[in-house]
Amino acid sequence: MNTEDFRPEKEVKVFYPPQRVLMGPGPSDTHPRVLNAMARPTLGHLDPVFTEMMEEIKSLMRYAFQTKNRMTFPVSGPGSVGMEMCFVNMIEPGDKVIVCSNGVFGGRMVENVERHGGVAVTVNDKWGEPVDPQKVEDALKKNPDTRIIAFVHAETSTGASSDAKTLCEVARKHDCMTIVDTVTSLGGTPIKVDEWGIDAIYSGSQKCLSCPPGLSPVSFSERVTDLVKNRKTKVHSWFMDISLLLNYWGSAARTYHHTAPTNALYALHESLLMLAEEGLEHSWARHRYNYEALKDGFATLGMNYVVAEPYRLPQLNSVFVPAGVDEKEVRRRLLAEYSLEIGAGLGDFAGKVWRFGLMGTSCRVDNVIFCLNALETILSDMGLKVERGAAAAAAHKRYATNPMF
Ligand SMILES: Cc1ncc(COP(=O)(O)O)c(C=O)c1O
């Protein structure tokens, strides 16, 4: 065989991605400061300058999660790896776990429990509704041998937010540990790991942190460390075993575990620094501020929310597609004509719902106005009766009455 036989069939050139506006369920746009940080010289992953930066990442992450947990670090892998890391370390064969399921990601947690030999007791809530703490309480009464409660704080498939504080209280009352998915909430809506008593938490870099995908910030309480230390069986994953990883992320005398994605970590460092500079409260308020304006614009287009107001995530807006509208064609035109990406509905919501993300650096006044104008033009073009200019005007009106920014 000749090496030429393996040449690509089509001519391959340098890849220049188009400049999009990412307003779907994630990833969101990466901030230019973060992109610049990624382009800095690669360091060895045991270089003392690099390991000093790792310490800063850990302390910035403690701020973002509001925790003093020693075991707070980014996992080299997307949110799904953060999720798996929690389950693989905390579950031993036969352990009973209550999993709250009110969308796609709760369903993935069930898969995780079962694949790691646990017994999943599922507490179901309707898609678009938050997890009901009373149902969890009832399930605990029926299953007093439950060891862990797992739930998604911000369900990206529906836009529903669950009451993490109350769910953690319920867990504590029954002497259970908690695993909490905050992939879509970190930086966008309040998370208070220590105050709420969360045991294991994971997130993703690509949503409200304005960072590219591929890293998963995680944090574990001392209760989790003790649990892992006292396991009867070995953790069923070498890569994700937190006691081994700690030799790299946890101690001053760092030893090789895996080659950390150095430039991706510069990006996370920059994005967490930006979050600290902005301040958590300000970031949470900014997400709400832009949501209010987008919501008012949607109302003029006859677009109704899937989730009831008190449980809505400002950073993930799920709305029903107006009757008679070809939802796929709208998304196609937004991308082709405006370079604007929005998300489709998943599962039961496929074809019926759009998901608009307002996450991280994508969560801006100009994006809200741009998105409403683009949507209104396309919907009007497609024959929907809309008052031209009304959507952006409604958003502007909301901004004018909110003195915050
Ligand atoms: C709530 C939630 N959990 C987990 C994940 C998985 O994260 P990733 O796609 O980074 O693996 C996502 C991704 O969108 C998510 O929204």
PDB file of N, CA, C and O in Angstrom, residues 24-26 102-108 126-128 152 154-159 184 207 306 316-321 327 331 342-356 359:
ATOM      1  N   GLY A  24     -28.227  28.774  21.585  1.00  0.00           N
ATOM      2  CA  GLY A  24     -28.914  27.505  21.797  1.00  0.00           C
ATOM      3  C   GLY A  24     -28.662  27.023  23.214  1.00  0.00           C
ATOM      4  O   GLY A  24     -28.286  27.807  24.090  1.00  0.00           O
ATOM      5  N   PRO A  25     -28.828  25.709  23.428  1.00  0.00           N
ATOM      6  CA  PRO A  25     -28.655  25.163  24.793  1.00  0.00           C
ATOM      7  C   PRO A  25     -27.191  24.953  25.180  1.00  0.00           C
ATOM      8  O   PRO A  25     -26.914  24.356  26.210  1.00  0.00           O
ATOM      9  N   GLY A  26     -26.272  25.403  24.401  1.00  0.00           N
ATOM     10  CA  GLY A  26     -24.846  25.255  24.676  1.00  0.00           C
ATOM     11  C   GLY A  26     -24.206  24.428  23.592  1.00  0.00           C
ATOM     12  O   GLY A  26     -24.852  23.515  23.057  1.00  0.00           O
ATOM     13  N   ASN A 102     -36.769  14.642  35.343  1.00  0.00           N
ATOM     14  CA  ASN A 102     -37.780  15.540  34.756  1.00  0.00           C
ATOM     15  C   ASN A 102     -37.303  16.063  33.398  1.00  0.00           C
ATOM     16  O   ASN A 102     -37.637  17.154  32.987  1.00  0.00           O
ATOM     17  N   GLY A 103     -36.470  15.242  32.736  1.00  0.00           N
ATOM     18  CA  GLY A 103     -35.958  15.618  31.422  1.00  0.00           C
ATOM     19  C   GLY A 103     -34.862  14.650  31.009  1.00  0.00           C
ATOM     20  O   GLY A 103     -34.627  13.629  31.662  1.00  0.00           O
ATOM     21  N   VAL A 104     -34.173  15.009  29.926  1.00  0.00           N
ATOM     22  CA  VAL A 104     -33.161  14.116  29.345  1.00  0.00           C
ATOM     23  C   VAL A 104     -32.054  13.757  30.333  1.00  0.00           C
ATOM     24  O   VAL A 104     -31.636  12.597  30.438  1.00  0.00           O
ATOM     25  N   PHE A 105     -31.570  14.743  31.071  1.00  0.00           N
ATOM     26  CA  PHE A 105     -30.346  14.503  31.840  1.00  0.00           C
ATOM     27  C   PHE A 105     -30.580  13.693  33.111  1.00  0.00           C
ATOM     28  O   PHE A 105     -29.688  12.973  33.560  1.00  0.00           O
ATOM     29  N   GLY A 106     -31.797  13.774  33.663  1.00  0.00           N
ATOM     30  CA  GLY A 106     -32.149  12.883  34.769  1.00  0.00           C
ATOM     31  C   GLY A 106     -32.126  11.440  34.273  1.00  0.00           C
ATOM     32  O   GLY A 106     -31.660  10.526  34.964  1.00  0.00           O
ATOM     33  N   GLY A 107     -32.599  11.242  33.038  1.00  0.00           N
ATOM     34  CA  GLY A 107     -32.596   9.905  32.428  1.00  0.00           C
ATOM     35  C   GLY A 107     -31.166   9.374  32.313  1.00  0.00           C
ATOM     36  O   GLY A 107     -30.920   8.182  32.536  1.00  0.00           O
ATOM     37  N   ARG A 108     -30.229  10.264  31.976  1.00  0.00           N
ATOM     38  CA  ARG A 108     -28.825   9.824  31.867  1.00  0.00           C
ATOM     39  C   ARG A 108     -28.261   9.412  33.218  1.00  0.00           C
ATOM     40  O   ARG A 108     -27.396   8.542  33.304  1.00  0.00           O
ATOM     41  N   LYS A 126     -43.065  15.611  35.440  1.00  0.00           N
ATOM     42  CA  LYS A 126     -43.344  15.887  34.030  1.00  0.00           C
ATOM     43  C   LYS A 126     -42.261  16.779  33.445  1.00  0.00           C
ATOM     44  O   LYS A 126     -41.733  17.656  34.148  1.00  0.00           O
ATOM     45  N   TRP A 127     -41.954  16.583  32.186  1.00  0.00           N
ATOM     46  CA  TRP A 127     -41.002  17.468  31.507  1.00  0.00           C
ATOM     47  C   TRP A 127     -41.528  18.906  31.556  1.00  0.00           C
ATOM     48  O   TRP A 127     -42.695  19.155  31.278  1.00  0.00           O
ATOM     49  N   GLY A 128     -40.668  19.800  31.960  1.00  0.00           N
ATOM     50  CA  GLY A 128     -41.068  21.215  32.052  1.00  0.00           C
ATOM     51  C   GLY A 128     -41.406  21.602  33.475  1.00  0.00           C
ATOM     52  O   GLY A 128     -41.550  22.779  33.791  1.00  0.00           O
ATOM     53  N   VAL A 152     -30.930  16.981  38.719  1.00  0.00           N
ATOM     54  CA  VAL A 152     -30.396  18.015  37.838  1.00  0.00           C
ATOM     55  C   VAL A 152     -30.946  19.360  38.314  1.00  0.00           C
ATOM     56  O   VAL A 152     -32.157  19.544  38.395  1.00  0.00           O
ATOM     57  N   ALA A 154     -30.511  22.376  36.820  1.00  0.00           N
ATOM     58  CA  ALA A 154     -31.027  23.150  35.680  1.00  0.00           C
ATOM     59  C   ALA A 154     -31.188  22.185  34.510  1.00  0.00           C
ATOM     60  O   ALA A 154     -30.201  21.804  33.885  1.00  0.00           O
ATOM     61  N   GLU A 155     -32.418  21.779  34.246  1.00  0.00           N
ATOM     62  CA  GLU A 155     -32.672  20.772  33.190  1.00  0.00           C
ATOM     63  C   GLU A 155     -32.641  21.470  31.826  1.00  0.00           C
ATOM     64  O   GLU A 155     -33.575  22.163  31.437  1.00  0.00           O
ATOM     65  N   THR A 156     -31.569  21.244  31.099  1.00  0.00           N
ATOM     66  CA  THR A 156     -31.359  21.930  29.819  1.00  0.00           C
ATOM     67  C   THR A 156     -32.366  21.495  28.759  1.00  0.00           C
ATOM     68  O   THR A 156     -32.628  22.235  27.812  1.00  0.00           O
ATOM     69  N   SER A 157     -32.908  20.297  28.896  1.00  0.00           N
ATOM     70  CA  SER A 157     -33.844  19.837  27.866  1.00  0.00           C
ATOM     71  C   SER A 157     -35.191  20.535  27.965  1.00  0.00           C
ATOM     72  O   SER A 157     -35.959  20.539  27.002  1.00  0.00           O
ATOM     73  N   THR A 158     -35.489  21.139  29.121  1.00  0.00           N
ATOM     74  CA  THR A 158     -36.804  21.776  29.284  1.00  0.00           C
ATOM     75  C   THR A 158     -36.740  23.242  29.730  1.00  0.00           C
ATOM     76  O   THR A 158     -37.685  23.984  29.539  1.00  0.00           O
ATOM     77  N   GLY A 159     -35.646  23.624  30.381  1.00  0.00           N
ATOM     78  CA  GLY A 159     -35.544  24.982  30.916  1.00  0.00           C
ATOM     79  C   GLY A 159     -36.093  25.104  32.325  1.00  0.00           C
ATOM     80  O   GLY A 159     -36.346  26.214  32.805  1.00  0.00           O
ATOM     81  N   THR A 184     -25.786  23.486  33.393  1.00  0.00           N
ATOM     82  CA  THR A 184     -26.350  24.714  32.822  1.00  0.00           C
ATOM     83  C   THR A 184     -26.486  25.839  33.844  1.00  0.00           C
ATOM     84  O   THR A 184     -26.644  26.993  33.479  1.00  0.00           O
ATOM     85  N   LYS A 207     -21.211  26.569  29.038  1.00  0.00           N
ATOM     86  CA  LYS A 207     -22.535  27.210  29.105  1.00  0.00           C
ATOM     87  C   LYS A 207     -22.394  28.637  29.647  1.00  0.00           C
ATOM     88  O   LYS A 207     -22.068  29.540  28.903  1.00  0.00           O
ATOM     89  N   VAL A 306     -42.611  26.946  28.030  1.00  0.00           N
ATOM     90  CA  VAL A 306     -42.926  25.585  28.451  1.00  0.00           C
ATOM     91  C   VAL A 306     -43.039  25.534  29.977  1.00  0.00           C
ATOM     92  O   VAL A 306     -43.886  24.844  30.538  1.00  0.00           O
ATOM     93  N   LEU A 316     -31.987  29.447  29.957  1.00  0.00           N
ATOM     94  CA  LEU A 316     -32.473  28.465  28.975  1.00  0.00           C
ATOM     95  C   LEU A 316     -33.977  28.645  28.804  1.00  0.00           C
ATOM     96  O   LEU A 316     -34.758  28.246  29.663  1.00  0.00           O
ATOM     97  N   ASN A 317     -34.327  29.277  27.694  1.00  0.00           N
ATOM     98  CA  ASN A 317     -35.727  29.631  27.448  1.00  0.00           C
ATOM     99  C   ASN A 317     -36.352  28.642  26.474  1.00  0.00           C
ATOM    100  O   ASN A 317     -36.079  28.664  25.277  1.00  0.00           O
ATOM    101  N   SER A 318     -37.231  27.771  26.995  1.00  0.00           N
ATOM    102  CA  SER A 318     -37.943  26.815  26.139  1.00  0.00           C
ATOM    103  C   SER A 318     -39.317  27.390  25.829  1.00  0.00           C
ATOM    104  O   SER A 318     -40.095  27.652  26.754  1.00  0.00           O
ATOM    105  N   VAL A 319     -39.594  27.545  24.543  1.00  0.00           N
ATOM    106  CA  VAL A 319     -40.892  28.119  24.155  1.00  0.00           C
ATOM    107  C   VAL A 319     -41.546  27.240  23.099  1.00  0.00           C
ATOM    108  O   VAL A 319     -40.856  26.610  22.304  1.00  0.00           O
ATOM    109  N   PHE A 320     -42.876  27.214  23.121  1.00  0.00           N
ATOM    110  CA  PHE A 320     -43.601  26.439  22.121  1.00  0.00           C
ATOM    111  C   PHE A 320     -43.537  27.153  20.765  1.00  0.00           C
ATOM    112  O   PHE A 320     -43.683  28.376  20.693  1.00  0.00           O
ATOM    113  N   VAL A 321     -43.343  26.373  19.729  1.00  0.00           N
ATOM    114  CA  VAL A 321     -43.333  26.906  18.363  1.00  0.00           C
ATOM    115  C   VAL A 321     -44.768  27.327  18.022  1.00  0.00           C
ATOM    116  O   VAL A 321     -45.703  26.559  18.270  1.00  0.00           O
ATOM    117  N   GLU A 327     -40.849  24.572  12.256  1.00  0.00           N
ATOM    118  CA  GLU A 327     -39.803  24.978  13.230  1.00  0.00           C
ATOM    119  C   GLU A 327     -38.394  24.743  12.707  1.00  0.00           C
ATOM    120  O   GLU A 327     -37.489  25.532  12.960  1.00  0.00           O
ATOM    121  N   ARG A 331     -35.202  27.481  12.146  1.00  0.00           N
ATOM    122  CA  ARG A 331     -33.826  27.318  12.651  1.00  0.00           C
ATOM    123  C   ARG A 331     -32.828  27.343  11.508  1.00  0.00           C
ATOM    124  O   ARG A 331     -31.756  27.917  11.611  1.00  0.00           O
ATOM    125  N   ILE A 342     -30.015  28.539  17.359  1.00  0.00           N
ATOM    126  CA  ILE A 342     -30.882  28.271  18.512  1.00  0.00           C
ATOM    127  C   ILE A 342     -31.079  26.750  18.580  1.00  0.00           C
ATOM    128  O   ILE A 342     -30.696  26.039  17.656  1.00  0.00           O
ATOM    129  N   GLY A 343     -31.685  26.264  19.660  1.00  0.00           N
ATOM    130  CA  GLY A 343     -31.805  24.821  19.828  1.00  0.00           C
ATOM    131  C   GLY A 343     -33.196  24.299  19.513  1.00  0.00           C
ATOM    132  O   GLY A 343     -34.205  24.996  19.666  1.00  0.00           O
ATOM    133  N   ALA A 344     -33.229  23.022  19.091  1.00  0.00           N
ATOM    134  CA  ALA A 344     -34.505  22.341  18.854  1.00  0.00           C
ATOM    135  C   ALA A 344     -34.977  21.702  20.160  1.00  0.00           C
ATOM    136  O   ALA A 344     -34.210  21.609  21.122  1.00  0.00           O
ATOM    137  N   GLY A 345     -36.207  21.238  20.173  1.00  0.00           N
ATOM    138  CA  GLY A 345     -36.712  20.501  21.327  1.00  0.00           C
ATOM    139  C   GLY A 345     -36.172  19.080  21.313  1.00  0.00           C
ATOM    140  O   GLY A 345     -35.838  18.553  20.252  1.00  0.00           O
ATOM    141  N   LEU A 346     -36.059  18.480  22.487  1.00  0.00           N
ATOM    142  CA  LEU A 346     -35.583  17.099  22.585  1.00  0.00           C
ATOM    143  C   LEU A 346     -36.734  16.193  23.012  1.00  0.00           C
ATOM    144  O   LEU A 346     -37.701  16.648  23.616  1.00  0.00           O
ATOM    145  N   GLY A 347     -36.577  14.898  22.729  1.00  0.00           N
ATOM    146  CA  GLY A 347     -37.555  13.897  23.206  1.00  0.00           C
ATOM    147  C   GLY A 347     -38.963  14.259  22.801  1.00  0.00           C
ATOM    148  O   GLY A 347     -39.233  14.561  21.631  1.00  0.00           O
ATOM    149  N   ASP A 348     -39.855  14.292  23.787  1.00  0.00           N
ATOM    150  CA  ASP A 348     -41.270  14.601  23.521  1.00  0.00           C
ATOM    151  C   ASP A 348     -41.450  16.006  22.952  1.00  0.00           C
ATOM    152  O   ASP A 348     -42.481  16.318  22.359  1.00  0.00           O
ATOM    153  N   PHE A 349     -40.471  16.862  23.185  1.00  0.00           N
ATOM    154  CA  PHE A 349     -40.588  18.252  22.724  1.00  0.00           C
ATOM    155  C   PHE A 349     -40.050  18.458  21.308  1.00  0.00           C
ATOM    156  O   PHE A 349     -40.114  19.567  20.786  1.00  0.00           O
ATOM    157  N   ALA A 350     -39.513  17.405  20.709  1.00  0.00           N
ATOM    158  CA  ALA A 350     -38.958  17.546  19.354  1.00  0.00           C
ATOM    159  C   ALA A 350     -40.045  18.022  18.395  1.00  0.00           C
ATOM    160  O   ALA A 350     -41.157  17.492  18.386  1.00  0.00           O
ATOM    161  N   GLY A 351     -39.744  19.042  17.636  1.00  0.00           N
ATOM    162  CA  GLY A 351     -40.694  19.574  16.649  1.00  0.00           C
ATOM    163  C   GLY A 351     -41.713  20.537  17.245  1.00  0.00           C
ATOM    164  O   GLY A 351     -42.447  21.196  16.512  1.00  0.00           O
ATOM    165  N   LYS A 352     -41.771  20.615  18.580  1.00  0.00           N
ATOM    166  CA  LYS A 352     -42.809  21.452  19.216  1.00  0.00           C
ATOM    167  C   LYS A 352     -42.209  22.658  19.938  1.00  0.00           C
ATOM    168  O   LYS A 352     -42.919  23.607  20.283  1.00  0.00           O
ATOM    169  N   VAL A 353     -40.919  22.561  20.243  1.00  0.00           N
ATOM    170  CA  VAL A 353     -40.313  23.555  21.141  1.00  0.00           C
ATOM    171  C   VAL A 353     -38.996  24.064  20.558  1.00  0.00           C
ATOM    172  O   VAL A 353     -38.272  23.326  19.891  1.00  0.00           O
ATOM    173  N   TRP A 354     -38.714  25.340  20.805  1.00  0.00           N
ATOM    174  CA  TRP A 354     -37.365  25.869  20.554  1.00  0.00           C
ATOM    175  C   TRP A 354     -36.716  26.164  21.891  1.00  0.00           C
ATOM    176  O   TRP A 354     -37.400  26.538  22.863  1.00  0.00           O
ATOM    177  N   ARG A 355     -35.402  26.038  21.906  1.00  0.00           N
ATOM    178  CA  ARG A 355     -34.669  26.401  23.133  1.00  0.00           C
ATOM    179  C   ARG A 355     -33.693  27.538  22.818  1.00  0.00           C
ATOM    180  O   ARG A 355     -32.826  27.398  21.960  1.00  0.00           O
ATOM    181  N   PHE A 356     -33.898  28.641  23.521  1.00  0.00           N
ATOM    182  CA  PHE A 356     -33.046  29.814  23.345  1.00  0.00           C
ATOM    183  C   PHE A 356     -32.147  29.958  24.568  1.00  0.00           C
ATOM    184  O   PHE A 356     -32.633  30.152  25.683  1.00  0.00           O
ATOM    185  N   MET A 359     -26.636  32.462  27.700  1.00  0.00           N
ATOM    186  CA  MET A 359     -25.631  31.926  28.619  1.00  0.00           C
ATOM    187  C   MET A 359     -24.308  32.662  28.468  1.00  0.00           C
ATOM    188  O   MET A 359     -23.838  32.894  27.345  1.00  0.00           O
TER     189      MET A 359
END
